[in-house]
CSV table of C-alpha atoms and ligand atoms in Angstrom, one decimal:
chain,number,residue,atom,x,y,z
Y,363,UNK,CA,115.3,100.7,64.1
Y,364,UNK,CA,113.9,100.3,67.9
Y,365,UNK,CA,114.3,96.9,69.1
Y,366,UNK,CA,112.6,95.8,72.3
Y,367,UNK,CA,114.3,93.0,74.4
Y,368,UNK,CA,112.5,91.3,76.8
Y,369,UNK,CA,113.5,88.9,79.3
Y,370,UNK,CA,110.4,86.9,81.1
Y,371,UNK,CA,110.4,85.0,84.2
Y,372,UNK,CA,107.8,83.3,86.1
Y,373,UNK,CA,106.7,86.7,87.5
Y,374,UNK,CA,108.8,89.3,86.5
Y,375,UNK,CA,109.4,90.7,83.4
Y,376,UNK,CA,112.7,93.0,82.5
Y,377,UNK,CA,112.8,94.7,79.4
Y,378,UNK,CA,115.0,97.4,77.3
Y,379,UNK,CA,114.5,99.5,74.6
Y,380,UNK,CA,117.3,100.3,72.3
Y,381,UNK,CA,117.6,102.3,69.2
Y,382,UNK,CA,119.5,100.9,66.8
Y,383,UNK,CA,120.8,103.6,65.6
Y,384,UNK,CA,124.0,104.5,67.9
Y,385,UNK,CA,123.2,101.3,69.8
Y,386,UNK,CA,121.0,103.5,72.6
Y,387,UNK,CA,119.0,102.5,75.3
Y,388,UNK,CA,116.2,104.4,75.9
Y,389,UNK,CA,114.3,103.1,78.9
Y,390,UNK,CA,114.7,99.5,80.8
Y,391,UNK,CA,112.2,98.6,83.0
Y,392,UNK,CA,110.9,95.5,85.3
Y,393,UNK,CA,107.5,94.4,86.0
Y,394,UNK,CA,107.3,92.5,89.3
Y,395,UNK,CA,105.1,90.1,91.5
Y,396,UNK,CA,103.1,89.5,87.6
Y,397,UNK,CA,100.1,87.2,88.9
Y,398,UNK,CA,100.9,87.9,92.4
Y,399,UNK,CA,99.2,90.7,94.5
Y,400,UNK,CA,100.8,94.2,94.2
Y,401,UNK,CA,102.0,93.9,90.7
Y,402,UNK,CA,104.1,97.3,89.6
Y,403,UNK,CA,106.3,98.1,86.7
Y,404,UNK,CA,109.2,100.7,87.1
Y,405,UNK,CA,110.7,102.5,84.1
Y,406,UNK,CA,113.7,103.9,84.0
Y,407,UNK,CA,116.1,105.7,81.5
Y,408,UNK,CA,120.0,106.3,81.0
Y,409,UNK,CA,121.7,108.9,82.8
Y,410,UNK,CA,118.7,110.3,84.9
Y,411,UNK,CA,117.2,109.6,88.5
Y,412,UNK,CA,113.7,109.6,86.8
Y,413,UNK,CA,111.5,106.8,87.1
Y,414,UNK,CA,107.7,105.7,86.1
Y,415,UNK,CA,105.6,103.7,88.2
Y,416,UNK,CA,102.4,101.7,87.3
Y,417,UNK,CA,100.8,99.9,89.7
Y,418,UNK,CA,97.8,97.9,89.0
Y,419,UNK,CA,96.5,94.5,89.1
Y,420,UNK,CA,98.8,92.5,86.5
Y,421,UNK,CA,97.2,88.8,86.6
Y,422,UNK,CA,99.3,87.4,83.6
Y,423,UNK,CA,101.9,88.4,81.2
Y,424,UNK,CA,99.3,89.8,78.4
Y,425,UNK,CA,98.9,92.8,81.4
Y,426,UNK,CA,102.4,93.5,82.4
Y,427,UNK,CA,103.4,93.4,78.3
Y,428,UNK,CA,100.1,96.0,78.2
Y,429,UNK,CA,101.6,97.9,80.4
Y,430,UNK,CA,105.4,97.5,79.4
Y,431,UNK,CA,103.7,99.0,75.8
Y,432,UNK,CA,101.6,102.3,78.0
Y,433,UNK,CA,104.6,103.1,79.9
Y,434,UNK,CA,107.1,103.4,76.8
Y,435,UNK,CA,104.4,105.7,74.6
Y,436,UNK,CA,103.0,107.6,78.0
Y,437,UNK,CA,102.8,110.8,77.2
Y,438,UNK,CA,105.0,112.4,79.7
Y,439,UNK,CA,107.4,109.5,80.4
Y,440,UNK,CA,107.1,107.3,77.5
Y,441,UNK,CA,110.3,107.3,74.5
Y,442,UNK,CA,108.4,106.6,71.6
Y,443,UNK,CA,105.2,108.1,70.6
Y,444,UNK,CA,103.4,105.0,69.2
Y,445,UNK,CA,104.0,100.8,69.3
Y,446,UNK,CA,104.7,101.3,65.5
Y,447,UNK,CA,108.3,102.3,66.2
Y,448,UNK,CA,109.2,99.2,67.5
Y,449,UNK,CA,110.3,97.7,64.9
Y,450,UNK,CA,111.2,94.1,66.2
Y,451,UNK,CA,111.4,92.2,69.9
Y,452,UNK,CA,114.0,90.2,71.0
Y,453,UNK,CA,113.3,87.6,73.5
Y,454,UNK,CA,115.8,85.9,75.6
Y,455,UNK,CA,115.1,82.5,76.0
Y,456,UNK,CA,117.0,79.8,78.9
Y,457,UNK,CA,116.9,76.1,77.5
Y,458,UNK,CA,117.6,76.1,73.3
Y,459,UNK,CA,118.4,72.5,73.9
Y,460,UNK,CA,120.2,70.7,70.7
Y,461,UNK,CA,118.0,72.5,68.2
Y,462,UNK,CA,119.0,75.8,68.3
Y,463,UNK,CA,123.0,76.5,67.7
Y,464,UNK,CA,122.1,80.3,67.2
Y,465,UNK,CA,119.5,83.2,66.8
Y,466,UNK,CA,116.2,82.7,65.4
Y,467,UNK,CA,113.1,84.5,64.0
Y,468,UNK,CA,110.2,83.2,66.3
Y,469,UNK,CA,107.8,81.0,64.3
Y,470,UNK,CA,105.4,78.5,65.2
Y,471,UNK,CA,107.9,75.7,65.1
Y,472,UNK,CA,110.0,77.5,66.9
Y,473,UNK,CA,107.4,78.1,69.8
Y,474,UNK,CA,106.7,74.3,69.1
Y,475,UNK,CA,110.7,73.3,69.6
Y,476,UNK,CA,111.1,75.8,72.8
Y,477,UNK,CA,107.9,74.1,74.2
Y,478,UNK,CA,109.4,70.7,73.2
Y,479,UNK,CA,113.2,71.9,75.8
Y,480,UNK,CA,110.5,72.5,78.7
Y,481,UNK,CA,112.1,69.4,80.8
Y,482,UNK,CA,115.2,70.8,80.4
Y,483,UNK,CA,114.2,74.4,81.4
Y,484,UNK,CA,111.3,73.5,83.2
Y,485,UNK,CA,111.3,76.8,85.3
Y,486,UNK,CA,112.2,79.3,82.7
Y,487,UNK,CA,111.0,78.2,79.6
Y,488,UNK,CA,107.7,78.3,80.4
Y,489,UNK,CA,108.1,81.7,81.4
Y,490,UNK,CA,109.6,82.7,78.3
Y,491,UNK,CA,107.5,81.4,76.1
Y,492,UNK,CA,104.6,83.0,77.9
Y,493,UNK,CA,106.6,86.8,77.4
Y,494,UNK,CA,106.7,85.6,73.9
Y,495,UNK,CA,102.8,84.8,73.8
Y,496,UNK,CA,102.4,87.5,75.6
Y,497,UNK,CA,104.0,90.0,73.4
Y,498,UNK,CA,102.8,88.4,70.3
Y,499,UNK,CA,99.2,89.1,72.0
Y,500,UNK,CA,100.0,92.8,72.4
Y,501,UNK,CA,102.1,93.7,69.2
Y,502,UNK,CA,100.7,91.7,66.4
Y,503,UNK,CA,102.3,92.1,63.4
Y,504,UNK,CA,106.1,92.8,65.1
Y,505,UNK,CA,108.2,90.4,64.0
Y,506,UNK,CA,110.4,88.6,67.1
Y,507,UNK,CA,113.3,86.8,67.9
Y,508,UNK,CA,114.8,83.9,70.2
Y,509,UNK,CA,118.1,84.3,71.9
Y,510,UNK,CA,119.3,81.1,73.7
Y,511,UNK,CA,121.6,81.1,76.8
Y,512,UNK,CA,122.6,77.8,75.5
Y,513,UNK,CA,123.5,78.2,71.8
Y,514,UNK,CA,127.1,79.8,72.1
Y,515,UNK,CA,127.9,76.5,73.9
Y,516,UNK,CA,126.7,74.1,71.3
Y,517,UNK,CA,129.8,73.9,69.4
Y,518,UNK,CA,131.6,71.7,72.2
Y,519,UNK,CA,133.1,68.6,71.2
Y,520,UNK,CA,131.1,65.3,73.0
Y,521,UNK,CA,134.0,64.5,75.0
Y,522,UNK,CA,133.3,68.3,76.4
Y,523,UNK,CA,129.7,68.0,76.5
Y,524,UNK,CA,128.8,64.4,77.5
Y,525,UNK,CA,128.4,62.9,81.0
Y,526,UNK,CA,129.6,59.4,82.0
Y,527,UNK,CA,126.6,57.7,82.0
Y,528,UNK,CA,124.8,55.1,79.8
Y,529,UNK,CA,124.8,56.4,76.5
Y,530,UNK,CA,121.0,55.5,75.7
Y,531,UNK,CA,120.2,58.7,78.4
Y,532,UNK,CA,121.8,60.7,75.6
Y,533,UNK,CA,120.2,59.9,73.3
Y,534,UNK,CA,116.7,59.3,74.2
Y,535,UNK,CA,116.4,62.1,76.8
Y,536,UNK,CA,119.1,64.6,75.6
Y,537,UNK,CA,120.9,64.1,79.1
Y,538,UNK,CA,124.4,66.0,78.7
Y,539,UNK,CA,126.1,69.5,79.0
Y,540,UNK,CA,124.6,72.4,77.8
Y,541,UNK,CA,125.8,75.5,79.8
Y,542,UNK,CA,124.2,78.8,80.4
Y,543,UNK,CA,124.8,82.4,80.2
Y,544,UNK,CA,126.2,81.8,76.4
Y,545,UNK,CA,125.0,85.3,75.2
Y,546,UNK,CA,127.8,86.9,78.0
Y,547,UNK,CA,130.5,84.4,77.5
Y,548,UNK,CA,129.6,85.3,73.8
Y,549,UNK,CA,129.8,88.8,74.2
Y,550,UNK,CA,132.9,89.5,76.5
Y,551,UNK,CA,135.1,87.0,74.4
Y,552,UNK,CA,134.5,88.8,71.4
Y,553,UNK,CA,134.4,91.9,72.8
Y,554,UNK,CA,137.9,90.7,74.5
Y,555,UNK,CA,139.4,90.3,71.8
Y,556,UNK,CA,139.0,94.1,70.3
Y,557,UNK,CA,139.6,95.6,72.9
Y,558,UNK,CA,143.4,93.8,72.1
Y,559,UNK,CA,143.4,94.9,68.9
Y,560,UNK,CA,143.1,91.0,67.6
Y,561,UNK,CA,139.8,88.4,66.5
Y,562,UNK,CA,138.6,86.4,68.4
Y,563,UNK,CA,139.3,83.8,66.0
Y,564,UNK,CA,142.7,84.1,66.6
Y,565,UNK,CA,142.6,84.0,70.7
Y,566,UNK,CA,142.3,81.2,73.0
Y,567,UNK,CA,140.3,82.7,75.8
Y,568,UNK,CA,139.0,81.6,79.0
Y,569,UNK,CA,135.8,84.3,80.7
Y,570,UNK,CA,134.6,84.1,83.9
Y,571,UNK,CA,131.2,85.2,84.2
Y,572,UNK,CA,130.8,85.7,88.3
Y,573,UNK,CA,127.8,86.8,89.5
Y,574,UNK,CA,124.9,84.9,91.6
Y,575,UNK,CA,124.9,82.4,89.0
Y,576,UNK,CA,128.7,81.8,87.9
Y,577,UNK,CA,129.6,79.9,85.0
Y,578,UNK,CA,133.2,79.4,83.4
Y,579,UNK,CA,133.8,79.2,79.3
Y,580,UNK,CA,137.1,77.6,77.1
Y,581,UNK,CA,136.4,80.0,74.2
Y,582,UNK,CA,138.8,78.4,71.4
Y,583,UNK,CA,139.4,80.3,68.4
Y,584,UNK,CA,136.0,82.0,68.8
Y,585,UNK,CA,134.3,78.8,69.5
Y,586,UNK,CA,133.2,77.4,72.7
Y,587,UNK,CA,135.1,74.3,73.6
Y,588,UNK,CA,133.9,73.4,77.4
Y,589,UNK,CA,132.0,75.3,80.0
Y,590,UNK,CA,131.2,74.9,83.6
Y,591,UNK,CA,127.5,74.5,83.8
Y,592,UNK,CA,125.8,71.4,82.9
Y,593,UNK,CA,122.5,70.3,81.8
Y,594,UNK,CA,121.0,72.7,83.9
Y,595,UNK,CA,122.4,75.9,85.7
Y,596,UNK,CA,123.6,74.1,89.2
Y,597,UNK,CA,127.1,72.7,87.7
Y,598,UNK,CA,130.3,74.3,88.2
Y,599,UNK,CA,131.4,76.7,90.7
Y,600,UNK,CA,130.2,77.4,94.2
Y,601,UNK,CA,127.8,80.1,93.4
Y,602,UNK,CA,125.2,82.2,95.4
Y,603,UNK,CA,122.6,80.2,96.3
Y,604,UNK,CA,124.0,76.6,94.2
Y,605,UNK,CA,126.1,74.4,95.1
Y,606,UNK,CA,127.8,73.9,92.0
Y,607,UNK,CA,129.7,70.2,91.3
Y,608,UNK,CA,129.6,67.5,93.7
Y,609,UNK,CA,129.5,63.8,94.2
Y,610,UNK,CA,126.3,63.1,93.3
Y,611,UNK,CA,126.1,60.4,95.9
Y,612,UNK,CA,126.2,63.7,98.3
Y,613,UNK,CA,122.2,63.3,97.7
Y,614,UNK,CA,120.9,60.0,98.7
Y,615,UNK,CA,123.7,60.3,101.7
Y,616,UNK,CA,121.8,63.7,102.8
Y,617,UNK,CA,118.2,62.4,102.3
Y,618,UNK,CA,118.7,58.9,104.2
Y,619,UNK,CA,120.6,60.6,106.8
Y,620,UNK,CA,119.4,64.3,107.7
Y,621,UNK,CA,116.7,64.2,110.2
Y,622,UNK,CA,114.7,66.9,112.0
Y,623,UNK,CA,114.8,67.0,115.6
Y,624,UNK,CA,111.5,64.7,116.2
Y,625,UNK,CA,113.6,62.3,113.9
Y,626,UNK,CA,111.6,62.4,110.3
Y,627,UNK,CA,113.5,62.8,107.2
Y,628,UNK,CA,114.5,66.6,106.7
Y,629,UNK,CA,114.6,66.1,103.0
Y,630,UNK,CA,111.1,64.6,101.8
Y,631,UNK,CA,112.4,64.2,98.1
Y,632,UNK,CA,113.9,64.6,95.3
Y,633,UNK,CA,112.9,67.8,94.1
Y,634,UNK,CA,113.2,69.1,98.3
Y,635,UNK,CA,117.1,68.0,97.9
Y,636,UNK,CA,117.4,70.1,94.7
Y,637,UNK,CA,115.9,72.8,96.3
Y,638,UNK,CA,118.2,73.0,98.9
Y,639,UNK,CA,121.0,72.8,95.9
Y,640,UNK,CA,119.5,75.4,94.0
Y,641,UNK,CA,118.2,77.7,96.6
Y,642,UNK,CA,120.1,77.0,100.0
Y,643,UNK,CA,123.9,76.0,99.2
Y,644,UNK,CA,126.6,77.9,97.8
Y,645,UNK,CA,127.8,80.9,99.4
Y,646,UNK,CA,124.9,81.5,101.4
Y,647,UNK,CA,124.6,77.4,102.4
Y,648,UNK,CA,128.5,77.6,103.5
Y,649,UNK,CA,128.2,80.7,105.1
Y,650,UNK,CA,125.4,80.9,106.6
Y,651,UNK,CA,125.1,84.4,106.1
Y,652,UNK,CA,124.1,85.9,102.6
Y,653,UNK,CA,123.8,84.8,99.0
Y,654,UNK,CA,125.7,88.0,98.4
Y,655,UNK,CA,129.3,88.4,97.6
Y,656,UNK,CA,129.7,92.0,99.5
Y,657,UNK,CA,128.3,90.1,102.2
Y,658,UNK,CA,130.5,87.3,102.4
Y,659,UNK,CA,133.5,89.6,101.8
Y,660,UNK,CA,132.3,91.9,104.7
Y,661,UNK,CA,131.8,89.0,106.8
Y,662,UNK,CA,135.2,87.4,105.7
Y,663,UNK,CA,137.5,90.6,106.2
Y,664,UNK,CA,135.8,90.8,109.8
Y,665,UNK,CA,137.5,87.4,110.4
Y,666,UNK,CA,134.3,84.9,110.1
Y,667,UNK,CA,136.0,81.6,109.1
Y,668,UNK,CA,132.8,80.4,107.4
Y,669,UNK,CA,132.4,83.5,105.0
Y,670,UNK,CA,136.2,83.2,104.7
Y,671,UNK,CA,135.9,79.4,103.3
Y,672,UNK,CA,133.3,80.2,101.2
Y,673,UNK,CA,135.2,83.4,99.7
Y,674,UNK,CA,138.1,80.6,99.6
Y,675,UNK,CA,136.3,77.9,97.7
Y,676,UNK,CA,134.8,80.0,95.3
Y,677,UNK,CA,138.5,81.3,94.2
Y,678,UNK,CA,139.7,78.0,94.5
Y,679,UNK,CA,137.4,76.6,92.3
Y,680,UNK,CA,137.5,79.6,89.7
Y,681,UNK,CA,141.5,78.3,89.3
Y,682,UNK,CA,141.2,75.0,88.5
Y,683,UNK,CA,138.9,75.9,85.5
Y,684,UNK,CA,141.4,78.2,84.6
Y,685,UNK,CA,143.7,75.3,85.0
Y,686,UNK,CA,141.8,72.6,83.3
Y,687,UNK,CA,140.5,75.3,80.4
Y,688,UNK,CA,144.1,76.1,79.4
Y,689,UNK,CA,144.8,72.6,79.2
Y,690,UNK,CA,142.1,71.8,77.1
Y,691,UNK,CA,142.8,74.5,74.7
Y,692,UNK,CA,146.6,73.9,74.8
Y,693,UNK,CA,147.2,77.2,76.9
Y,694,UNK,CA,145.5,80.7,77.2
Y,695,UNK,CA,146.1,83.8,75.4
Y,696,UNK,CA,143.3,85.9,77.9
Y,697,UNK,CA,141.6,85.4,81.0
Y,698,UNK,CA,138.4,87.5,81.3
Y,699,UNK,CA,136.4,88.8,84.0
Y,700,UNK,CA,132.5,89.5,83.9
Y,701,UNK,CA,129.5,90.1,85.6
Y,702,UNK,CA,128.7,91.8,89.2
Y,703,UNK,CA,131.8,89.9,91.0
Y,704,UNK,CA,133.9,89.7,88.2
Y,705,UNK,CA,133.7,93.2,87.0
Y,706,UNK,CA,133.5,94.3,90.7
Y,707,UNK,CA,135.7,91.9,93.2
Y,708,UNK,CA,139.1,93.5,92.9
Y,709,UNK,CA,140.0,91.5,96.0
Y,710,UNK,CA,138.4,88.4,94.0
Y,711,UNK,CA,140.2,88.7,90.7
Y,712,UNK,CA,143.9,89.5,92.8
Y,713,UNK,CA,142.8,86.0,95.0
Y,714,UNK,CA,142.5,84.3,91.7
Y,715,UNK,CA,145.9,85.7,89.6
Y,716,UNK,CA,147.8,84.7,92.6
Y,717,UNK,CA,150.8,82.6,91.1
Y,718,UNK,CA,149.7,82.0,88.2
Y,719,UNK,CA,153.3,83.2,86.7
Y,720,UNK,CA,154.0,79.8,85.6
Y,721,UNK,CA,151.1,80.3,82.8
Y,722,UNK,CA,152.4,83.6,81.8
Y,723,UNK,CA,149.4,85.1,83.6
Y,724,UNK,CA,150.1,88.2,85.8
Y,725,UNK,CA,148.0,90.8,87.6
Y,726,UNK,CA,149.2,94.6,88.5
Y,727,UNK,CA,147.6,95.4,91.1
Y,728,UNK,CA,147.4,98.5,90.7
Y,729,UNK,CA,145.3,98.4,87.4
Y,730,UNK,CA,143.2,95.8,89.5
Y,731,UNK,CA,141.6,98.3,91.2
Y,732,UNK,CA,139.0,99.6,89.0
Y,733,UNK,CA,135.5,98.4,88.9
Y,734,UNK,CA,132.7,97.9,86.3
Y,735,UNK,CA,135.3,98.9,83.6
Y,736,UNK,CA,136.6,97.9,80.6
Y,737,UNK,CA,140.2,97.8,81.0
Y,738,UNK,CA,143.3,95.4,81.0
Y,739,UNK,CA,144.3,94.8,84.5
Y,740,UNK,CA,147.1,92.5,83.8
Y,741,UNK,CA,151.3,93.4,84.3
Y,742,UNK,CA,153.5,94.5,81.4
Y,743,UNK,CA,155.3,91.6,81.3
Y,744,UNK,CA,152.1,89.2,81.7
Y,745,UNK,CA,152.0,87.0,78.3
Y,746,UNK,CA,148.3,86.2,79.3
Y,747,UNK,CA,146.0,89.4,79.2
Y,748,UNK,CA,143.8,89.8,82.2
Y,749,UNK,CA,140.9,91.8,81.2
Y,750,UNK,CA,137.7,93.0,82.9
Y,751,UNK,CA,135.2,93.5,80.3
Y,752,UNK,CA,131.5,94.4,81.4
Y,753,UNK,CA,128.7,92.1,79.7
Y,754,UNK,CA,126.2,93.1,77.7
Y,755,UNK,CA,123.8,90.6,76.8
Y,756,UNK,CA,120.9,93.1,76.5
Y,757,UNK,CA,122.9,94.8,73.1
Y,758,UNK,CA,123.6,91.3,71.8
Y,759,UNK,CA,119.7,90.0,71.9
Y,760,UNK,CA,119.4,93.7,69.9
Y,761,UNK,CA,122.2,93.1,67.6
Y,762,UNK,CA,121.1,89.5,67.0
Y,763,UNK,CA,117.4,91.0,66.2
Y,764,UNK,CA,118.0,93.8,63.9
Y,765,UNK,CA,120.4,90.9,61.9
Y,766,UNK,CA,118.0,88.2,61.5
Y,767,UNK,CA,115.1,91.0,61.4
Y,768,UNK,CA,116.7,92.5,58.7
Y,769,UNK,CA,118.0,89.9,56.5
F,1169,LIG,P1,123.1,88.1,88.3
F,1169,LIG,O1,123.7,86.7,88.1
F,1169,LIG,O2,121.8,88.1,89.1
F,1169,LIG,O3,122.9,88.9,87.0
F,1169,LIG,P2,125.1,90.0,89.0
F,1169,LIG,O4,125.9,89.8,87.7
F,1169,LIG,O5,124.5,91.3,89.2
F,1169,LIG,O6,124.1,88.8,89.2
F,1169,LIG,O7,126.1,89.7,90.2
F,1169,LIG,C1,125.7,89.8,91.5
F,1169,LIG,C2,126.8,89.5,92.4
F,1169,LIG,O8,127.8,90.5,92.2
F,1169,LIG,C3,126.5,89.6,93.9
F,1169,LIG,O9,127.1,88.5,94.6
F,1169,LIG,C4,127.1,90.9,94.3
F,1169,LIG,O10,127.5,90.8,95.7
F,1169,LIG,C5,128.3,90.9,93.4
F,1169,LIG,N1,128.9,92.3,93.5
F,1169,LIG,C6,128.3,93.4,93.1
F,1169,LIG,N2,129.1,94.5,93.4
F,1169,LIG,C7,130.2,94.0,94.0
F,1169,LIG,C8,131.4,94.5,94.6
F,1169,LIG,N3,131.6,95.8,94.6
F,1169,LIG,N4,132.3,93.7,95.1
F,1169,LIG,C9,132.1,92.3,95.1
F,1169,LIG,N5,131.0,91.8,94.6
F,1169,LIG,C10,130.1,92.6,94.1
């Protein structure tokens, strides 16, 4: 079977198309600037330089799923001949809130339920339930599927997943820890483990997914036990463009006291202060510089002390999670690295090893030095394996979809 995964944002829209058979992707592509001027969709395929281009007014998502549909049965650069061979979509959706602790087949209650976790996801969810609309519109009749960022992280324990505050906000507004990127931290733990010859099941793992959005996962036994981000992406490590934890007095202090030079508040309110934590902080807030990791680490070896810090905190904050995940799961049998600056920052990953002996955790250098790679990177003698293991969440929305599509 072809499955079809989509990803939709506000105005974008990514997709993939993958045959089933031998787990191949055939063409991924990305519509951008979807309700915006200049809308274009590229299309590209495995192991070639070629590419397809449509450009042409795209005013909603029905257009850009239109021409998502035209470019893979074109003719000349299309991989299937008609829409029939799809045989199911697989939709990756943010915010699955409580109700959803794995994959789903898309109903009408399930529409209902992911337009019900809107206030939690208010900036994707909307966006992903219009790709679903939108694909529903377009391919009538294919059935569809739901895979949460959230749902690997829904078997935490509430002393893992609650915050200190009155316990009402719980429970009459869902207020707690969610965590994101659940498909990866799904993927690479599993994935992890085989590569060791072992089950998950049997493994106490802690992965790393580092990229612009970072996020850290306690994977116990198979099941996640903790994980850095909260009840929305911004908690956890320093990342690109987010802060990541902080006191949150940090805010009121900032908006009562940071003026403009004519002396009115720089911060008007609330949702201006959490712009500045979600699109102006992390790396690029401490740096001053770039969002980028290749950046910062160009900036830092050329001796900037701001770039240097930043580099700094975001290894220093990547170690205590190590620290405080081994605890919680009563030590660590493999530390995993994922994602564009954890399968790529050599430098990052030695930064991060350093001295953790004590645990039993040891890096060799030398097999550090690989990038984008599957491979164990840790020493001989290291009791904790240190692994780099590329994510994939695109094949997991496909496996996911053939299994419930199927059943
Ligand atoms: P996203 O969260 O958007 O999926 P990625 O997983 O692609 O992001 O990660 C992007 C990050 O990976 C950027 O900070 C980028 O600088 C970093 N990265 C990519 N290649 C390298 C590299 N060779 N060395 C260090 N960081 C890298």
């Amino acid at each position: 079977m072809k499955i079809l995964i989509v990803n939709a944002g506000s105005s974008s829209l990514k997709y993939q198309l993958v045959d089933m058979d031998g787990e191949r992707v055939l063409a991924k592509g990305l519509v951008e600037r979807i309700g915006i001027a200049g809308s274009k969709l590229t299309q590209k395929y495995p192991d070639s330089e070629e590419k397809f281009v449509i450009e042409t007014d795209m005013p909603t998502h029905v257009q850009a799923c239109e021409n998502m549909l035209k470019a893979l049965t074109n003719d000349k650069y299309g991989v299937v001949s008609s829409m029939d061979e799809i045989g199911a979509v697989g939709h990756r959706v943010l915010h699955g809130g409580e109700k959803f602790t794995e994959s789903v087949v898309i109903n009408d209650k399930v529409m209902d339920a992911i337009r019900e976790n809107i206030p939690l996801g208010p900036l994707h969810n909307p966006a992903n339930l219009m790709g679903i609309e939108a694909c529903q519109q377009v391919m009538p009749g294919t059935p569809m599927v739901a895979v949460f960022d959230t749902a690997f992280h829904q078997t935490m324990p509430p002393k893992a997943y609650l915050y200190g505050v009155p316990y009402k906000y719980y429970l009459n507004l869902h207020v707690r820890r969610y965590g994101f990127h659940g498909t990866s931290h799904r993927y690479v733990s599993k994935r992890a483990a085989e590569f060791l010859g072992k089950k998950a099941e049997d493994m106490r793992i802690i992965t790393c997914h580092l990229g612009n959005g970072s996020s850290m996962c306690a994977v116990d036994h198979g099941k996640c036990v903790d994980t850095s981000m909260g009840i929305t992406p911004l908690e956890g490590v320093v990342m690109g463009t987010r802060s990541g934890s902080l006191d949150p007095a940090v805010l009121q202090f900032i908006m009562n006291n940071a003026k403009n030079e004519n002396g009115t508040p720089e911060i008007k309110d609330i949702d201006d202060m959490l712009n500045v934590l979600n699109k102006k902080s992390g790396l690029l807030g401490i740096s001053g510089i770039s969002s980028d990791m290749r950046d910062v680490d160009a900036a830092a070896d050329a001796g900037d002390k701001r770039a240097q810090v930043a580099r700094d905190m975001l290894v220093y904050g990547i170690r205590k999670y190590i620290g405080a995940y081994a605890a919680a799961m009563g030590g660590v049998d493999a530390i995993v690295f994922t994602a564009g600056i954890g399968e790529n920052g050599v430098e990052l990953r030695e930064k991060v090893m350093e001295g953790f002996e004590y645990m039993g955790a040891k890096l060799d250098p030398e097999k550090n030095k690989v990038r984008g790679e599957e491979r164990d990177v840790s020493a001989d003698d290291s009791k904790v394996k240190v692994l780099v293991i590329p994510t994939n969440e695109e094949i997991v929305i496909a496996r996911d979809t053939l299994e419930l599509v199927t059943k």
